[in-house]
PDB file of C-alpha atoms in Angstrom:
ATOM      1  CA  MET A   1      -3.906  11.399 -15.261  1.00 45.00           C
ATOM      2  CA  LYS A   2      -0.263  10.381 -15.662  1.00 50.00           C
ATOM      3  CA  ARG A   3       0.836  14.032 -15.627  1.00 54.00           C
ATOM      4  CA  SER A   4      -0.875  14.614 -12.245  1.00 53.00           C
ATOM      5  CA  LEU A   5       0.850  11.538 -10.771  1.00 50.00           C
ATOM      6  CA  VAL A   6       4.234  12.855 -11.898  1.00 54.00           C
ATOM      7  CA  LYS A   7       3.414  16.303 -10.490  1.00 58.00           C
ATOM      8  CA  ASN A   8       2.278  14.828  -7.158  1.00 57.00           C
ATOM      9  CA  LYS A   9       5.376  12.621  -6.956  1.00 57.00           C
ATOM     10  CA  ALA A  10       7.668  15.606  -7.566  1.00 60.00           C
ATOM     11  CA  PHE A  11       5.752  17.668  -4.992  1.00 56.00           C
ATOM     12  CA  GLU A  12       6.119  14.959  -2.352  1.00 55.00           C
ATOM     13  CA  GLU A  13       9.828  14.443  -3.021  1.00 60.00           C
ATOM     14  CA  GLN A  14      10.532  18.172  -2.601  1.00 61.00           C
ATOM     15  CA  SER A  15       8.286  18.717   0.412  1.00 51.00           C
ATOM     16  CA  SER A  16       9.602  18.685   3.960  1.00 49.00           C
ATOM     17  CA  ASP A  17       6.198  17.366   5.102  1.00 49.00           C
ATOM     18  CA  ARG A  18       4.677  13.953   4.329  1.00 51.00           C
ATOM     19  CA  HIS A  19       1.388  13.640   2.460  1.00 53.00           C
ATOM     20  CA  GLU A  20      -1.081  10.946   1.464  1.00 55.00           C
ATOM     21  CA  TYR A  21      -3.371  11.112  -1.526  1.00 56.00           C
ATOM     22  CA  TYR A  22      -6.991  10.483  -0.628  1.00 51.00           C
ATOM     23  CA  GLY A  23     -10.144  11.238  -2.604  1.00 52.00           C
ATOM     24  CA  GLY A  24      -8.237  13.310  -5.153  1.00 57.00           C
ATOM     25  CA  ARG A  25      -6.803  15.517  -2.414  1.00 56.00           C
ATOM     26  CA  ILE A  26      -3.337  15.836  -0.962  1.00 61.00           C
ATOM     27  CA  MET A  27      -3.536  15.491   2.821  1.00 57.00           C
ATOM     28  CA  ALA A  28      -0.670  16.535   5.099  1.00 53.00           C
ATOM     29  CA  LEU A  29       0.138  13.953   7.758  1.00 55.00           C
ATOM     30  CA  THR A  30       0.347  15.245  11.287  1.00 55.00           C
ATOM     31  CA  GLY A  31       2.679  13.950  13.946  1.00 56.00           C
ATOM     32  CA  GLY A  32       1.463  11.477  16.537  1.00 75.00           C
ATOM     33  CA  ASN A  33       1.126  11.961  20.276  1.00 90.00           C
ATOM     34  CA  GLN A  34       3.256  10.464  23.047  1.00 94.00           C
ATOM     35  CA  ALA A  35       1.429   7.129  23.152  1.00 95.00           C
ATOM     36  CA  HIS A  36       1.605   6.793  19.352  1.00 96.00           C
ATOM     37  CA  SER A  37       5.341   7.452  19.344  1.00 96.00           C
ATOM     38  CA  ILE A  38       6.098   5.004  22.177  1.00 97.00           C
ATOM     39  CA  ILE A  39       3.979   2.245  20.605  1.00 98.00           C
ATOM     40  CA  CYS A  40       5.705   2.676  17.224  1.00 97.00           C
ATOM     41  CA  SER A  41       9.123   2.552  18.907  1.00 98.00           C
ATOM     42  CA  ASN A  42       8.149  -0.564  20.851  1.00 98.00           C
ATOM     43  CA  LEU A  43       6.841  -2.296  17.720  1.00 98.00           C
ATOM     44  CA  ASN A  44      10.008  -1.546  15.793  1.00 98.00           C
ATOM     45  CA  ALA A  45      12.206  -2.765  18.640  1.00 98.00           C
ATOM     46  CA  LEU A  46      10.197  -5.962  19.174  1.00 98.00           C
ATOM     47  CA  LEU A  47      10.182  -6.827  15.469  1.00 98.00           C
ATOM     48  CA  HIS A  48      13.845  -5.934  15.034  1.00 98.00           C
ATOM     49  CA  THR A  49      14.838  -8.297  17.862  1.00 98.00           C
ATOM     50  CA  GLN A  50      12.984 -11.179  16.198  1.00 98.00           C
ATOM     51  CA  LEU A  51      13.955 -10.441  12.579  1.00 98.00           C
ATOM     52  CA  ARG A  52      17.520  -9.195  12.853  1.00 96.00           C
ATOM     53  CA  LYS A  53      19.175 -12.442  11.762  1.00 97.00           C
ATOM     54  CA  ARG A  54      16.642 -13.129   9.014  1.00 97.00           C
ATOM     55  CA  PRO A  55      16.354 -11.670   5.495  1.00 97.00           C
ATOM     56  CA  CYS A  56      13.639  -9.231   6.569  1.00 98.00           C
ATOM     57  CA  VAL A  57      13.543  -5.435   6.703  1.00 98.00           C
ATOM     58  CA  ILE A  58      11.355  -3.297   8.942  1.00 98.00           C
ATOM     59  CA  TYR A  59      10.372   0.060   7.510  1.00 98.00           C
ATOM     60  CA  THR A  60       9.198   2.975   9.656  1.00 97.00           C
ATOM     61  CA  SER A  61       6.678   5.661   8.800  1.00 95.00           C
ATOM     62  CA  ASP A  62       9.284   7.363   6.613  1.00 94.00           C
ATOM     63  CA  MET A  63       8.798   4.735   3.879  1.00 97.00           C
ATOM     64  CA  LYS A  64       6.035   5.398   1.381  1.00 96.00           C
ATOM     65  CA  ILE A  65       3.954   2.455   0.122  1.00 97.00           C
ATOM     66  CA  ARG A  66       2.139   2.339  -3.210  1.00 96.00           C
ATOM     67  CA  ALA A  67      -1.233   0.682  -3.731  1.00 94.00           C
ATOM     68  CA  ASP A  68      -2.310   0.275  -7.339  1.00 85.00           C
ATOM     69  CA  GLN A  69      -6.102  -0.116  -7.136  1.00 80.00           C
ATOM     70  CA  PRO A  70      -6.542   2.860  -7.224  1.00 78.00           C
ATOM     71  CA  ARG A  71      -3.022   4.242  -7.312  1.00 86.00           C
ATOM     72  CA  LYS A  72      -2.442   5.700  -3.845  1.00 91.00           C
ATOM     73  CA  TYR A  73       0.633   6.520  -1.809  1.00 93.00           C
ATOM     74  CA  MET A  74       0.554   6.024   1.953  1.00 94.00           C
ATOM     75  CA  TYR A  75       2.883   5.981   4.942  1.00 95.00           C
ATOM     76  CA  PRO A  76       2.161   3.098   7.329  1.00 97.00           C
ATOM     77  CA  ASP A  77       3.594   3.285  10.827  1.00 97.00           C
ATOM     78  CA  VAL A  78       5.419  -0.020  10.271  1.00 98.00           C
ATOM     79  CA  ALA A  79       5.869  -2.208   7.196  1.00 98.00           C
ATOM     80  CA  VAL A  80       7.831  -5.465   6.952  1.00 98.00           C
ATOM     81  CA  VAL A  81       9.293  -7.173   3.899  1.00 98.00           C
ATOM     82  CA  CYS A  82      10.959 -10.578   4.034  1.00 96.00           C
ATOM     83  CA  GLY A  83      13.091 -11.276   1.000  1.00 97.00           C
ATOM     84  CA  GLU A  84      14.065  -8.611  -1.492  1.00 97.00           C
ATOM     85  CA  SER A  85      12.373  -5.234  -1.201  1.00 98.00           C
ATOM     86  CA  GLN A  86      10.898  -3.968  -4.463  1.00 98.00           C
ATOM     87  CA  PHE A  87      10.643  -0.276  -5.236  1.00 97.00           C
ATOM     88  CA  GLU A  88       8.830   1.915  -7.723  1.00 95.00           C
ATOM     89  CA  ASP A  89      12.074   3.321  -9.128  1.00 95.00           C
ATOM     90  CA  ALA A  90      15.794   3.737  -8.473  1.00 96.00           C
ATOM     91  CA  THR A  91      15.257   6.359  -5.747  1.00 96.00           C
ATOM     92  CA  ARG A  92      13.982   3.605  -3.412  1.00 97.00           C
ATOM     93  CA  ARG A  93      11.423   5.967  -1.870  1.00 96.00           C
ATOM     94  CA  VAL A  94       8.285   3.965  -2.671  1.00 96.00           C
ATOM     95  CA  LEU A  95       7.990   0.354  -1.489  1.00 98.00           C
ATOM     96  CA  LEU A  96       5.865  -2.030  -3.552  1.00 97.00           C
ATOM     97  CA  ASN A  97       5.899  -5.373  -1.701  1.00 98.00           C
ATOM     98  CA  PRO A  98       5.191  -5.153   2.039  1.00 98.00           C
ATOM     99  CA  ALA A  99       4.020  -8.393   3.667  1.00 98.00           C
ATOM    100  CA  VAL A 100       2.924  -6.973   7.015  1.00 98.00           C
ATOM    101  CA  MET A 101       1.493  -3.492   7.614  1.00 98.00           C
ATOM    102  CA  ILE A 102       0.903  -1.918  11.021  1.00 98.00           C
ATOM    103  CA  GLU A 103      -1.006   1.250  11.825  1.00 98.00           C
ATOM    104  CA  VAL A 104      -1.140   2.788  15.287  1.00 98.00           C
ATOM    105  CA  LEU A 105      -4.551   4.367  15.583  1.00 96.00           C
ATOM    106  CA  SER A 106      -5.364   7.860  16.720  1.00 92.00           C
ATOM    107  CA  GLU A 107      -8.696   9.588  17.053  1.00 89.00           C
ATOM    108  CA  SER A 108      -8.077  11.592  13.872  1.00 88.00           C
ATOM    109  CA  THR A 109      -6.946   8.627  11.703  1.00 90.00           C
ATOM    110  CA  GLU A 110      -8.875   5.615  12.993  1.00 95.00           C
ATOM    111  CA  GLN A 111     -11.792   5.850  10.571  1.00 95.00           C
ATOM    112  CA  TYR A 112      -9.454   6.230   7.575  1.00 94.00           C
ATOM    113  CA  ASP A 113      -7.092   3.448   8.773  1.00 95.00           C
ATOM    114  CA  ARG A 114     -10.002   1.020   9.249  1.00 96.00           C
ATOM    115  CA  GLY A 115     -11.803   2.082   6.070  1.00 95.00           C
ATOM    116  CA  LYS A 116     -10.294   3.468   2.886  1.00 93.00           C
ATOM    117  CA  LYS A 117      -6.664   2.902   3.863  1.00 94.00           C
ATOM    118  CA  PHE A 118      -7.395  -0.753   4.653  1.00 95.00           C
ATOM    119  CA  GLN A 119      -9.135  -1.029   1.288  1.00 94.00           C
ATOM    120  CA  TYR A 120      -6.041   0.347  -0.450  1.00 95.00           C
ATOM    121  CA  TYR A 121      -3.724  -1.983   1.480  1.00 95.00           C
ATOM    122  CA  ARG A 122      -5.891  -4.964   0.497  1.00 94.00           C
ATOM    123  CA  SER A 123      -5.169  -4.137  -3.156  1.00 93.00           C
ATOM    124  CA  ILE A 124      -1.458  -4.849  -2.573  1.00 96.00           C
ATOM    125  CA  GLU A 125      -1.065  -8.537  -3.411  1.00 95.00           C
ATOM    126  CA  THR A 126       1.904  -9.057  -1.089  1.00 97.00           C
ATOM    127  CA  VAL A 127       0.146  -7.799   2.071  1.00 97.00           C
ATOM    128  CA  GLN A 128      -0.732 -10.830   4.175  1.00 98.00           C
ATOM    129  CA  GLU A 129      -1.338  -9.211   7.554  1.00 98.00           C
ATOM    130  CA  TYR A 130      -2.715  -5.837   8.616  1.00 98.00           C
ATOM    131  CA  ILE A 131      -2.504  -4.855  12.267  1.00 98.00           C
ATOM    132  CA  LEU A 132      -4.362  -1.959  13.885  1.00 98.00           C
ATOM    133  CA  VAL A 133      -2.974  -0.971  17.283  1.00 98.00           C
ATOM    134  CA  ALA A 134      -5.064   1.239  19.565  1.00 97.00           C
ATOM    135  CA  SER A 135      -3.197   4.051  21.273  1.00 96.00           C
ATOM    136  CA  ASP A 136      -5.789   4.801  23.966  1.00 95.00           C
ATOM    137  CA  ALA A 137      -6.148   1.262  25.378  1.00 95.00           C
ATOM    138  CA  GLN A 138      -4.428  -2.116  25.164  1.00 96.00           C
ATOM    139  CA  HIS A 139      -6.235  -3.408  22.099  1.00 97.00           C
ATOM    140  CA  ILE A 140      -5.024  -4.819  18.760  1.00 98.00           C
ATOM    141  CA  ASP A 141      -7.033  -5.917  15.714  1.00 98.00           C
ATOM    142  CA  HIS A 142      -5.196  -8.310  13.402  1.00 98.00           C
ATOM    143  CA  TYR A 143      -6.419  -9.057   9.882  1.00 98.00           C
ATOM    144  CA  ARG A 144      -4.865 -12.028   8.136  1.00 98.00           C
ATOM    145  CA  ARG A 145      -5.380 -12.803   4.457  1.00 97.00           C
ATOM    146  CA  GLN A 146      -6.976 -16.207   3.864  1.00 95.00           C
ATOM    147  CA  SER A 147      -7.723 -15.674   0.180  1.00 91.00           C
ATOM    148  CA  GLU A 148      -7.989 -12.760  -2.222  1.00 85.00           C
ATOM    149  CA  ASN A 149     -11.307 -11.578  -0.798  1.00 87.00           C
ATOM    150  CA  LEU A 150     -11.217 -12.989   2.737  1.00 94.00           C
ATOM    151  CA  ARG A 151      -9.442 -11.550   5.781  1.00 96.00           C
ATOM    152  CA  VAL A 152      -9.833 -13.160   9.195  1.00 97.00           C
ATOM    153  CA  LEU A 153      -9.990 -10.807  12.172  1.00 98.00           C
ATOM    154  CA  THR A 154      -8.478 -11.599  15.554  1.00 97.00           C
ATOM    155  CA  SER A 155      -8.794  -9.050  18.357  1.00 97.00           C
ATOM    156  CA  MET A 156      -6.759  -8.955  21.563  1.00 96.00           C
ATOM    157  CA  ASP A 157      -7.034  -6.935  24.751  1.00 95.00           C
ATOM    158  CA  GLY A 158      -5.052  -6.601  27.945  1.00 90.00           C
ATOM    159  CA  ASP A 159      -1.573  -7.274  29.226  1.00 89.00           C
ATOM    160  CA  ASP A 160      -1.487 -11.034  28.712  1.00 93.00           C
ATOM    161  CA  GLY A 161      -2.339 -11.198  24.990  1.00 94.00           C
ATOM    162  CA  VAL A 162       0.153 -12.571  22.479  1.00 97.00           C
ATOM    163  CA  LEU A 163      -0.295 -11.784  18.805  1.00 97.00           C
ATOM    164  CA  GLU A 164       1.119 -14.337  16.362  1.00 97.00           C
ATOM    165  CA  LEU A 165       2.307 -12.997  12.994  1.00 98.00           C
ATOM    166  CA  PRO A 166       2.701 -16.179  10.947  1.00 97.00           C
ATOM    167  CA  THR A 167       3.778 -14.444   7.726  1.00 97.00           C
ATOM    168  CA  ILE A 168       6.990 -13.257   9.351  1.00 98.00           C
ATOM    169  CA  GLU A 169       7.085 -15.830  12.181  1.00 98.00           C
ATOM    170  CA  CYS A 170       7.006 -13.235  14.976  1.00 98.00           C
ATOM    171  CA  ARG A 171       5.097 -12.806  18.208  1.00 98.00           C
ATOM    172  CA  LEU A 172       4.019  -9.551  19.817  1.00 98.00           C
ATOM    173  CA  HIS A 173       3.237  -9.583  23.534  1.00 97.00           C
ATOM    174  CA  LEU A 174       0.737  -6.821  24.240  1.00 97.00           C
ATOM    175  CA  ALA A 175       2.461  -5.989  27.539  1.00 97.00           C
ATOM    176  CA  GLU A 176       5.628  -5.226  25.537  1.00 98.00           C
ATOM    177  CA  VAL A 177       3.811  -3.359  22.750  1.00 98.00           C
ATOM    178  CA  TYR A 178       2.296  -1.059  25.380  1.00 98.00           C
ATOM    179  CA  GLU A 179       5.303  -0.880  27.702  1.00 97.00           C
ATOM    180  CA  LYS A 180       5.739   2.657  29.131  1.00 97.00           C
ATOM    181  CA  VAL A 181       2.587   3.962  27.440  1.00 97.00           C
ATOM    182  CA  PRO A 182       0.822   6.371  29.809  1.00 93.00           C
ATOM    183  CA  PHE A 183      -2.913   5.845  29.467  1.00 84.00           C
ATOM    184  CA  ASP A 184      -4.942   8.814  30.626  1.00 71.00           C
ATOM    185  CA  ILE A 185      -7.748   7.526  32.811  1.00 50.00           C
ATOM    186  CA  GLU A 186     -10.883   9.600  33.074  1.00 50.00           C
ATOM    187  CA  ASP A 187     -13.352   8.687  35.765  1.00 42.00           C
ATOM    188  CA  ASN A 188     -16.790   9.813  34.606  1.00 42.00           C
ATOM    189  CA  THR A 189     -18.722   7.880  37.239  1.00 39.00           C
ATOM    190  CA  ALA A 190     -19.142  10.841  39.630  1.00 42.00           C
TER     191      ALA A 190
END
């Protein structure tokens, strides 16, 4: 088992592509679409503005996160650490202590992000908030840890919603999260 983890780690470090380990398989991560990219940029900008003078760091999808139960490596769209970031080793490529995790959903990843990936993130003791941001409509699901086995869900829709992130003392206005996102509207009523 340990040998395969070392092999997988070496493979990932040498690869030009990013991969996640799921169900014993290495899965290549594909790039997002226009809406996904704009939403991620907006989230990073909004959080940076609020956290820039505080001892917090925002990590983009380039930072790998490790969950230990079972040992999995994943790339969230956004991760936030307040205080000192802890890493797996001296290379500082694998973050161990995110407090807030954000995934921007796509049709191909939504089931995984809501299911197994959420399960893996819940195994990280430091994760207090998990946010799922739709990319095809103005909708956010926010899970907040209440105890080891209890997460409280808050859902928001529309332009006027404001999401409070108490762990990092930030607010996300949905109108700003979705600013400049072109939603394709299909009219199937004909």
